[in-house]
Short mmCIF file of C-alpha atoms and ligand atoms in Angstrom, two decimals:
data_model
loop_
_atom_site.label_atom_id
_atom_site.label_comp_id
_atom_site.label_asym_id
_atom_site.label_seq_id
_atom_site.Cartn_x
_atom_site.Cartn_y
_atom_site.Cartn_z
CA MET I 1 -11.69 31.83 -6.85
CA SER I 2 -8.29 33.48 -6.38
CA SER I 3 -6.01 33.57 -9.40
CA THR I 4 -3.39 31.56 -7.43
CA LEU I 5 -5.88 28.75 -6.90
CA GLN I 6 -7.07 28.93 -10.50
CA GLN I 7 -3.45 28.60 -11.66
CA ALA I 8 -2.89 25.76 -9.19
CA LYS I 9 -5.94 23.91 -10.52
CA GLU I 10 -4.62 24.21 -14.06
CA ASN I 11 -1.29 22.87 -12.79
CA LEU I 12 -3.09 20.06 -11.03
CA ILE I 13 -4.71 18.93 -14.27
CA LYS I 14 -1.30 19.03 -15.98
CA ASN I 15 0.92 17.62 -13.20
CA GLY I 16 -1.32 15.67 -10.84
CA PHE I 17 -0.57 17.85 -7.81
CA LEU I 18 -1.10 21.42 -6.61
CA ASN I 19 1.89 23.59 -7.31
CA ILE I 20 1.57 26.72 -5.19
CA GLU I 21 4.43 28.54 -3.56
CA ILE I 22 4.26 28.18 0.22
CA ASP I 23 5.03 31.06 2.56
CA LYS I 24 8.46 30.25 4.05
CA ASN I 25 7.40 31.57 7.47
CA ILE I 26 4.72 28.94 7.91
CA ASN I 27 5.41 26.06 10.28
CA LEU I 28 4.01 23.31 8.10
CA PHE I 29 3.66 20.78 10.94
CA GLU I 30 1.66 23.21 13.09
CA GLU I 31 -0.45 24.36 10.12
CA ILE I 32 -1.27 20.79 9.10
CA LYS I 33 -2.33 19.98 12.67
CA ARG I 34 -4.46 23.13 12.83
CA LEU I 35 -6.13 22.47 9.46
CA LYS I 36 -6.79 18.87 10.46
CA LYS I 37 -8.67 20.01 13.53
CA GLU I 38 -10.51 22.83 11.75
CA LYS I 39 -11.73 20.51 8.96
CA ASN I 40 -12.25 17.40 11.08
CA ALA I 41 -9.78 15.61 8.82
CA ILE I 42 -7.80 12.43 9.34
CA ILE I 43 -4.43 11.60 7.81
CA LEU I 44 -3.98 7.91 6.98
CA GLY I 45 -0.34 7.04 6.26
CA HIS I 46 1.40 3.90 5.01
CA TYR I 47 4.62 2.55 6.56
CA TYR I 48 6.51 3.39 3.35
CA GLN I 49 6.00 7.13 3.81
CA VAL I 50 8.95 9.30 4.89
CA PRO I 51 9.30 9.66 8.71
CA ALA I 52 7.91 13.23 8.78
CA ILE I 53 4.68 12.08 7.11
CA GLN I 54 4.39 9.04 9.40
CA ASP I 55 4.74 11.44 12.36
CA LEU I 56 1.98 13.67 10.99
CA SER I 57 -0.41 10.78 10.35
CA ASP I 58 -3.25 9.99 12.74
CA TYR I 59 -2.93 6.35 11.81
CA VAL I 60 0.02 4.56 10.21
CA GLY I 61 -0.51 1.02 8.96
CA ASP I 62 -0.43 -1.61 6.24
CA SER I 63 -3.02 -1.83 3.46
CA LEU I 64 -5.44 -3.84 5.59
CA GLY I 65 -5.13 -1.58 8.65
CA LEU I 66 -5.59 1.50 6.48
CA ALA I 67 -8.75 0.06 4.88
CA GLN I 68 -10.11 -0.93 8.31
CA GLU I 69 -9.37 2.53 9.66
CA ALA I 70 -11.01 4.18 6.62
CA ALA I 71 -14.09 2.00 7.12
CA LYS I 72 -14.62 3.22 10.69
CA THR I 73 -13.52 6.86 10.64
CA ASP I 74 -15.98 9.59 11.55
CA ALA I 75 -13.75 12.30 10.06
CA ASP I 76 -15.30 14.48 7.34
CA LEU I 77 -12.17 14.53 5.22
CA ILE I 78 -9.63 11.78 4.56
CA LEU I 79 -6.13 12.77 3.49
CA PHE I 80 -4.37 9.68 2.23
CA ALA I 81 -0.60 9.56 2.59
CA GLY I 82 -0.12 6.49 0.44
CA VAL I 83 -0.78 5.55 -3.16
CA HIS I 84 -3.75 5.81 -5.49
CA PHE I 85 -5.29 2.35 -5.01
CA MET I 86 -5.30 2.87 -1.23
CA ALA I 87 -7.07 6.21 -1.56
CA GLU I 88 -9.56 4.64 -4.00
CA THR I 89 -10.29 1.91 -1.46
CA ALA I 90 -10.91 4.59 1.19
CA LYS I 91 -13.23 6.41 -1.23
CA MET I 92 -15.21 3.24 -1.99
CA LEU I 93 -15.66 2.75 1.75
CA ASN I 94 -16.63 6.43 2.20
CA PRO I 95 -18.54 7.49 -0.92
CA ASP I 96 -19.95 10.58 0.78
CA LYS I 97 -16.62 11.87 2.08
CA LYS I 98 -13.90 13.82 0.39
CA VAL I 99 -10.78 11.67 -0.04
CA LEU I 100 -7.61 13.52 -0.96
CA LEU I 101 -4.36 12.17 -2.38
CA PRO I 102 -1.55 14.77 -2.29
CA ASP I 103 -0.24 13.69 -5.72
CA LEU I 104 -2.52 11.88 -8.17
CA ASN I 105 0.55 10.40 -9.90
CA ALA I 106 1.25 8.24 -6.85
CA GLY I 107 0.26 5.00 -8.56
CA CYS I 108 1.58 1.44 -8.17
CA SER I 109 3.33 -0.80 -10.70
CA LEU I 110 1.16 -3.74 -9.63
CA ALA I 111 -2.09 -1.84 -10.13
CA ASN I 112 -0.79 -0.58 -13.50
CA SER I 113 0.08 -4.11 -14.62
CA ALA I 114 -3.56 -5.21 -14.83
CA PRO I 115 -5.53 -2.90 -17.14
CA ALA I 116 -9.25 -3.53 -16.62
CA ASP I 117 -10.14 -4.08 -20.31
CA ILE I 118 -7.44 -6.75 -20.83
CA PHE I 119 -8.31 -8.39 -17.52
CA LYS I 120 -11.96 -8.60 -18.63
CA SER I 121 -11.07 -10.82 -21.61
CA PHE I 122 -8.69 -12.89 -19.44
CA LYS I 123 -11.47 -13.46 -16.93
CA ALA I 124 -13.88 -14.46 -19.72
CA GLN I 125 -11.44 -17.23 -20.73
CA HIS I 126 -11.80 -18.81 -17.28
CA PRO I 127 -15.52 -18.88 -16.49
CA ASN I 128 -16.72 -20.25 -13.12
CA HIS I 129 -13.50 -19.16 -11.40
CA VAL I 130 -13.53 -17.09 -8.25
CA VAL I 131 -11.53 -13.89 -8.84
CA VAL I 132 -9.30 -12.85 -5.95
CA SER I 133 -7.52 -9.53 -6.44
CA TYR I 134 -4.75 -8.09 -4.36
CA VAL I 135 -5.83 -4.69 -3.04
CA ASN I 136 -2.95 -3.25 -5.13
CA SER I 137 -5.29 -2.99 -8.14
CA SER I 138 -7.45 -0.36 -9.76
CA ALA I 139 -11.04 0.36 -8.71
CA GLU I 140 -12.16 -0.92 -12.14
CA LEU I 141 -10.39 -4.24 -11.55
CA LYS I 142 -12.19 -4.50 -8.22
CA THR I 143 -15.54 -4.32 -10.03
CA MET I 144 -14.55 -7.66 -11.66
CA THR I 145 -13.31 -9.19 -8.40
CA ASP I 146 -15.14 -11.54 -6.04
CA ILE I 147 -12.90 -11.10 -3.00
CA CYS I 148 -10.13 -8.62 -2.42
CA CYS I 149 -7.11 -9.38 -0.22
CA THR I 150 -4.00 -7.78 1.23
CA SER I 151 -0.78 -9.54 2.13
CA SER I 152 -1.99 -9.66 5.78
CA ASN I 153 -5.15 -11.65 5.08
CA ALA I 154 -4.48 -13.37 1.71
CA VAL I 155 -4.12 -16.89 3.17
CA HIS I 156 -7.44 -16.51 5.06
CA VAL I 157 -9.15 -15.22 1.90
CA ILE I 158 -7.92 -18.15 -0.23
CA ASN I 159 -8.85 -20.67 2.49
CA SER I 160 -12.39 -19.22 2.61
CA ILE I 161 -13.05 -20.39 -0.98
CA PRO I 162 -14.61 -23.88 -1.39
CA LYS I 163 -12.00 -26.47 -2.46
CA ASP I 164 -13.88 -27.39 -5.65
CA LYS I 165 -13.73 -23.83 -7.00
CA GLY I 166 -11.08 -22.65 -9.45
CA ILE I 167 -9.32 -19.38 -8.54
CA ILE I 168 -7.89 -16.54 -10.61
CA PHE I 169 -5.40 -14.47 -8.63
CA ALA I 170 -4.40 -10.98 -9.83
CA PRO I 171 -2.28 -8.98 -10.27
CA ASP I 172 0.82 -10.06 -8.25
CA ARG I 173 2.39 -13.29 -9.56
CA ASN I 174 4.89 -13.40 -6.66
CA LEU I 175 2.27 -13.14 -3.93
CA GLY I 176 0.16 -15.58 -5.99
CA ALA I 177 3.00 -18.14 -6.16
CA TYR I 178 3.57 -17.74 -2.41
CA LEU I 179 -0.14 -18.37 -1.75
CA ILE I 180 -0.15 -21.51 -3.92
CA LYS I 181 2.70 -22.81 -1.74
CA GLU I 182 1.05 -21.80 1.55
CA THR I 183 -2.50 -22.98 0.84
CA GLY I 184 -1.88 -25.89 -1.56
CA ARG I 185 -4.51 -24.41 -3.92
CA ASP I 186 -4.05 -24.38 -7.65
CA MET I 187 -4.56 -20.86 -8.99
CA ILE I 188 -4.38 -19.12 -12.35
CA LEU I 189 -2.03 -16.18 -11.92
CA TRP I 190 -1.96 -12.80 -13.60
CA HIS I 191 1.68 -11.89 -14.30
CA GLY I 192 2.04 -8.52 -12.59
CA VAL I 193 4.96 -7.55 -10.36
CA CYS I 194 5.94 -4.84 -7.92
CA GLN I 195 8.90 -3.01 -9.47
CA VAL I 196 10.32 -2.33 -6.00
CA HIS I 197 10.19 -5.87 -4.56
CA GLU I 198 11.52 -7.38 -7.82
CA MET I 199 14.75 -5.44 -7.33
CA PHE I 200 16.14 -7.42 -4.38
CA SER I 201 19.24 -9.40 -5.26
CA TRP I 202 19.42 -13.02 -4.07
CA GLU I 203 23.23 -13.04 -4.42
CA LYS I 204 23.70 -9.82 -2.44
CA ILE I 205 21.25 -10.95 0.25
CA MET I 206 23.24 -14.20 0.64
CA ALA I 207 26.46 -12.16 0.90
CA THR I 208 24.88 -9.85 3.50
CA MET I 209 23.66 -12.84 5.51
CA ALA I 210 27.18 -14.31 5.43
CA GLU I 211 28.48 -11.05 6.92
CA HIS I 212 25.74 -11.15 9.60
CA PRO I 213 25.45 -14.85 10.52
CA GLY I 214 23.24 -14.11 13.55
CA ALA I 215 20.65 -12.16 11.56
CA ASP I 216 17.20 -13.28 10.42
CA PHE I 217 16.24 -12.57 6.83
CA ILE I 218 12.64 -11.31 6.58
CA ALA I 219 10.75 -10.50 3.38
CA HIS I 220 7.48 -9.16 1.99
CA PRO I 221 5.58 -11.72 -0.16
CA GLU I 222 5.80 -9.40 -3.19
CA CYS I 223 9.47 -10.52 -3.49
CA GLU I 224 10.41 -13.15 -6.07
CA PRO I 225 10.06 -16.86 -5.12
CA HIS I 226 13.84 -17.52 -4.97
CA VAL I 227 14.19 -14.64 -2.48
CA LEU I 228 11.24 -15.85 -0.37
CA GLU I 229 12.76 -19.34 -0.43
CA ILE I 230 15.67 -18.19 1.78
CA ALA I 231 13.58 -16.06 4.16
CA ASP I 232 13.26 -16.94 7.87
CA PHE I 233 9.94 -15.09 7.89
CA VAL I 234 7.57 -13.84 5.16
CA GLY I 235 4.83 -11.33 5.93
CA SER I 236 3.02 -8.07 5.21
CA THR I 237 4.54 -4.84 6.50
CA SER I 238 2.63 -5.06 9.79
CA GLN I 239 3.56 -8.75 10.19
CA LEU I 240 7.24 -7.94 9.58
CA LEU I 241 7.03 -5.23 12.24
CA LYS I 242 5.48 -7.63 14.75
CA TYR I 243 8.06 -10.32 13.98
CA VAL I 244 11.02 -8.01 14.65
CA LYS I 245 9.45 -6.68 17.84
CA ASN I 246 8.55 -10.08 19.26
CA THR I 247 11.56 -12.30 18.45
CA ASP I 248 14.70 -12.50 20.55
CA LYS I 249 17.00 -12.07 17.56
CA LYS I 250 19.04 -8.89 17.53
CA GLU I 251 19.75 -8.42 13.80
CA PHE I 252 17.47 -8.46 10.75
CA VAL I 253 17.98 -8.12 7.01
CA VAL I 254 14.73 -6.66 5.70
CA ALA I 255 13.46 -7.13 2.12
CA THR I 256 10.74 -4.56 1.66
CA GLU I 257 10.56 -0.82 1.01
CA PRO I 258 12.99 0.86 3.45
CA GLY I 259 10.38 3.33 4.70
CA ILE I 260 9.35 0.58 7.12
CA LEU I 261 12.67 0.82 8.98
CA TYR I 262 11.55 4.03 10.68
CA LYS I 263 8.74 2.35 12.62
CA MET I 264 10.73 -0.87 13.05
CA GLN I 265 13.62 0.96 14.69
CA LYS I 266 11.22 3.01 16.84
CA ASP I 267 9.61 -0.21 18.09
CA SER I 268 12.94 -1.95 18.67
CA PRO I 269 15.67 0.67 19.24
CA GLU I 270 18.16 -1.94 20.45
CA LYS I 271 17.97 -4.09 17.30
CA LYS I 272 20.13 -3.80 14.20
CA LEU I 273 18.16 -3.44 10.96
CA ILE I 274 19.76 -3.83 7.55
CA SER I 275 17.91 -3.03 4.36
CA ALA I 276 18.24 -5.90 1.86
CA PRO I 277 20.37 -4.83 -1.11
CA PRO I 278 18.91 -4.29 -4.58
CA THR I 279 20.50 -5.63 -7.80
CA THR I 280 22.01 -2.25 -8.72
CA GLN I 281 23.72 0.57 -6.80
CA CYS I 282 20.65 2.84 -7.00
CA ALA I 283 18.03 3.46 -4.32
CA CYS I 284 15.54 1.53 -6.48
CA ASN I 285 14.09 -0.43 -3.58
CA GLU I 286 12.47 2.88 -2.56
CA CYS I 287 8.95 3.04 -3.97
CA PRO I 288 8.94 6.06 -6.31
CA PHE I 289 5.15 6.31 -5.99
CA MET I 290 5.02 6.30 -2.19
CA LYS I 291 7.82 8.86 -2.14
CA MET I 292 5.86 11.31 -4.33
CA ASN I 293 4.10 12.49 -1.19
CA THR I 294 5.83 15.33 0.65
CA VAL I 295 4.91 17.39 3.71
CA GLU I 296 4.42 20.41 1.39
CA LYS I 297 1.99 18.49 -0.84
CA LEU I 298 0.11 17.26 2.25
CA TYR I 299 -0.25 20.83 3.48
CA LEU I 300 -1.53 22.12 0.13
CA ALA I 301 -3.95 19.22 -0.26
CA LEU I 302 -5.41 19.86 3.18
CA LYS I 303 -5.59 23.62 2.73
CA TYR I 304 -7.23 23.60 -0.74
CA GLU I 305 -8.99 20.21 -0.40
CA LEU I 306 -7.41 19.07 -3.65
CA PRO I 307 -6.55 16.76 -5.43
CA GLU I 308 -9.63 14.72 -4.73
CA VAL I 309 -10.11 11.04 -5.62
CA ILE I 310 -13.29 10.83 -7.70
CA LEU I 311 -14.94 7.56 -8.72
CA GLU I 312 -18.10 6.89 -10.67
CA GLN I 313 -20.97 5.72 -8.48
CA SER I 314 -21.28 2.45 -10.45
CA VAL I 315 -17.57 1.71 -9.83
CA ILE I 316 -18.05 2.41 -6.12
CA ASP I 317 -21.12 0.19 -5.91
CA GLU I 318 -19.63 -2.74 -7.84
CA GLY I 319 -16.07 -2.39 -6.56
CA ARG I 320 -16.94 -2.17 -2.91
CA VAL I 321 -18.47 -5.65 -2.71
CA CYS I 322 -15.08 -7.41 -2.84
CA ILE I 323 -13.65 -5.04 -0.21
CA ASP I 324 -16.57 -5.66 2.17
CA ARG I 325 -16.06 -9.44 1.77
CA MET I 326 -12.37 -9.03 2.57
CA LEU I 327 -13.12 -6.98 5.70
CA GLU I 328 -15.68 -9.58 6.82
CA ILE I 329 -13.18 -12.46 6.41
CA SER I 330 -10.50 -10.44 8.25
CA LYS I 331 -12.90 -9.75 11.13
CA LYS I 332 -13.77 -13.44 11.45
CA ALA I 333 -10.04 -14.27 11.44
CA GLY I 334 -9.44 -11.72 14.20
CA LEU I 335 -7.23 -9.54 11.99
P1 13P Z 1 1.25 -4.03 2.96
O1 13P Z 1 -0.20 -4.25 2.86
O2 13P Z 1 2.00 -5.24 3.46
O3 13P Z 1 1.58 -2.82 3.75
O4 13P Z 1 1.84 -3.82 1.48
C1 13P Z 1 1.48 -2.74 0.70
C2 13P Z 1 2.36 -2.58 -0.44
O5 13P Z 1 2.11 -1.82 -1.35
C3 13P Z 1 3.56 -3.38 -0.46
O6 13P Z 1 4.34 -3.03 -1.53
FE1 SF4 Z 2 3.05 -0.68 -5.54
FE2 SF4 Z 2 5.36 -1.85 -5.08
FE3 SF4 Z 2 5.07 0.70 -4.47
FE4 SF4 Z 2 3.83 -1.18 -3.01
S1 SF4 Z 2 6.01 -0.85 -3.20
S2 SF4 Z 2 2.93 0.71 -3.78
S3 SF4 Z 2 3.35 -2.68 -4.60
S4 SF4 Z 2 4.99 -0.20 -6.54
#
């Protein structure tokens, strides 16, 4: 092993990502495309990634689309341009493949809000309940989950559970509250939140809507209930994209991570898109985890095949069951 790589591996253990100086003369886009071909690799990217990474991805989608794509890929190597729980899901679906995440620190506040050991005791207090977990959760949490869901299929997942069964929903209390309203089911909620979607300001959204009276206000279900209350449409990232593309309205105020505006504007160049304002002046409605990925980190990950997402076989075996059930329900629902 070269000393550069040895040093980079030590850095990786310390920092969560490879830290190697890149030759300035390299065209990173061309190199990434070449390496992808050479290694039969696929890049799966989420809509919250920066435009350059979305352009480099072979598939860009929401959490459900990314899981479906991971389940059917025949690539040998999966480079995940998203966050840790998404890469873990891809690994569970592809235990024999290498799954890379450019920066292992790219976590998720929702996944972090439900530590597996604490959840285990919580679950024990509610025996005979079906556990539904949002895909934004750790692999360990999935081992204690009956059915997984994403914001695209959550209503179908809840409706698939017999009416006489109690339900625990984790970890997103906002999505959970939205599902209680949509399905009429009573559920016990874990109190996790997405730090990005909690930042939208109801007052500032109302003020923005007053300035744009012709606009529709659209929101991701991870937003707080009082924000969802005033939305003309609530949906996952892919559902928000479809809504903007297919309605006649010309202006939209969008309450989700602003990375989505790139694809939205590409799909509907003639429409005006306004990012919903957060409570403060900062750019805190940008997901700091999603934005940890850079083109440079993607290049290094692909070149050195590091950092790799590693899971214990028992976690893969037990955790995968709830993902398979979710994919089955989605297929039946035509999603
Ligand atoms: P989607 O599944 O709607 O893309 O949401 C993923 C996510 O992390 C939202 O914050
Ligand atoms: Fe997690 Fe929120 Fe970032 Fe989505 S936007 S990855 S839910 S922290």
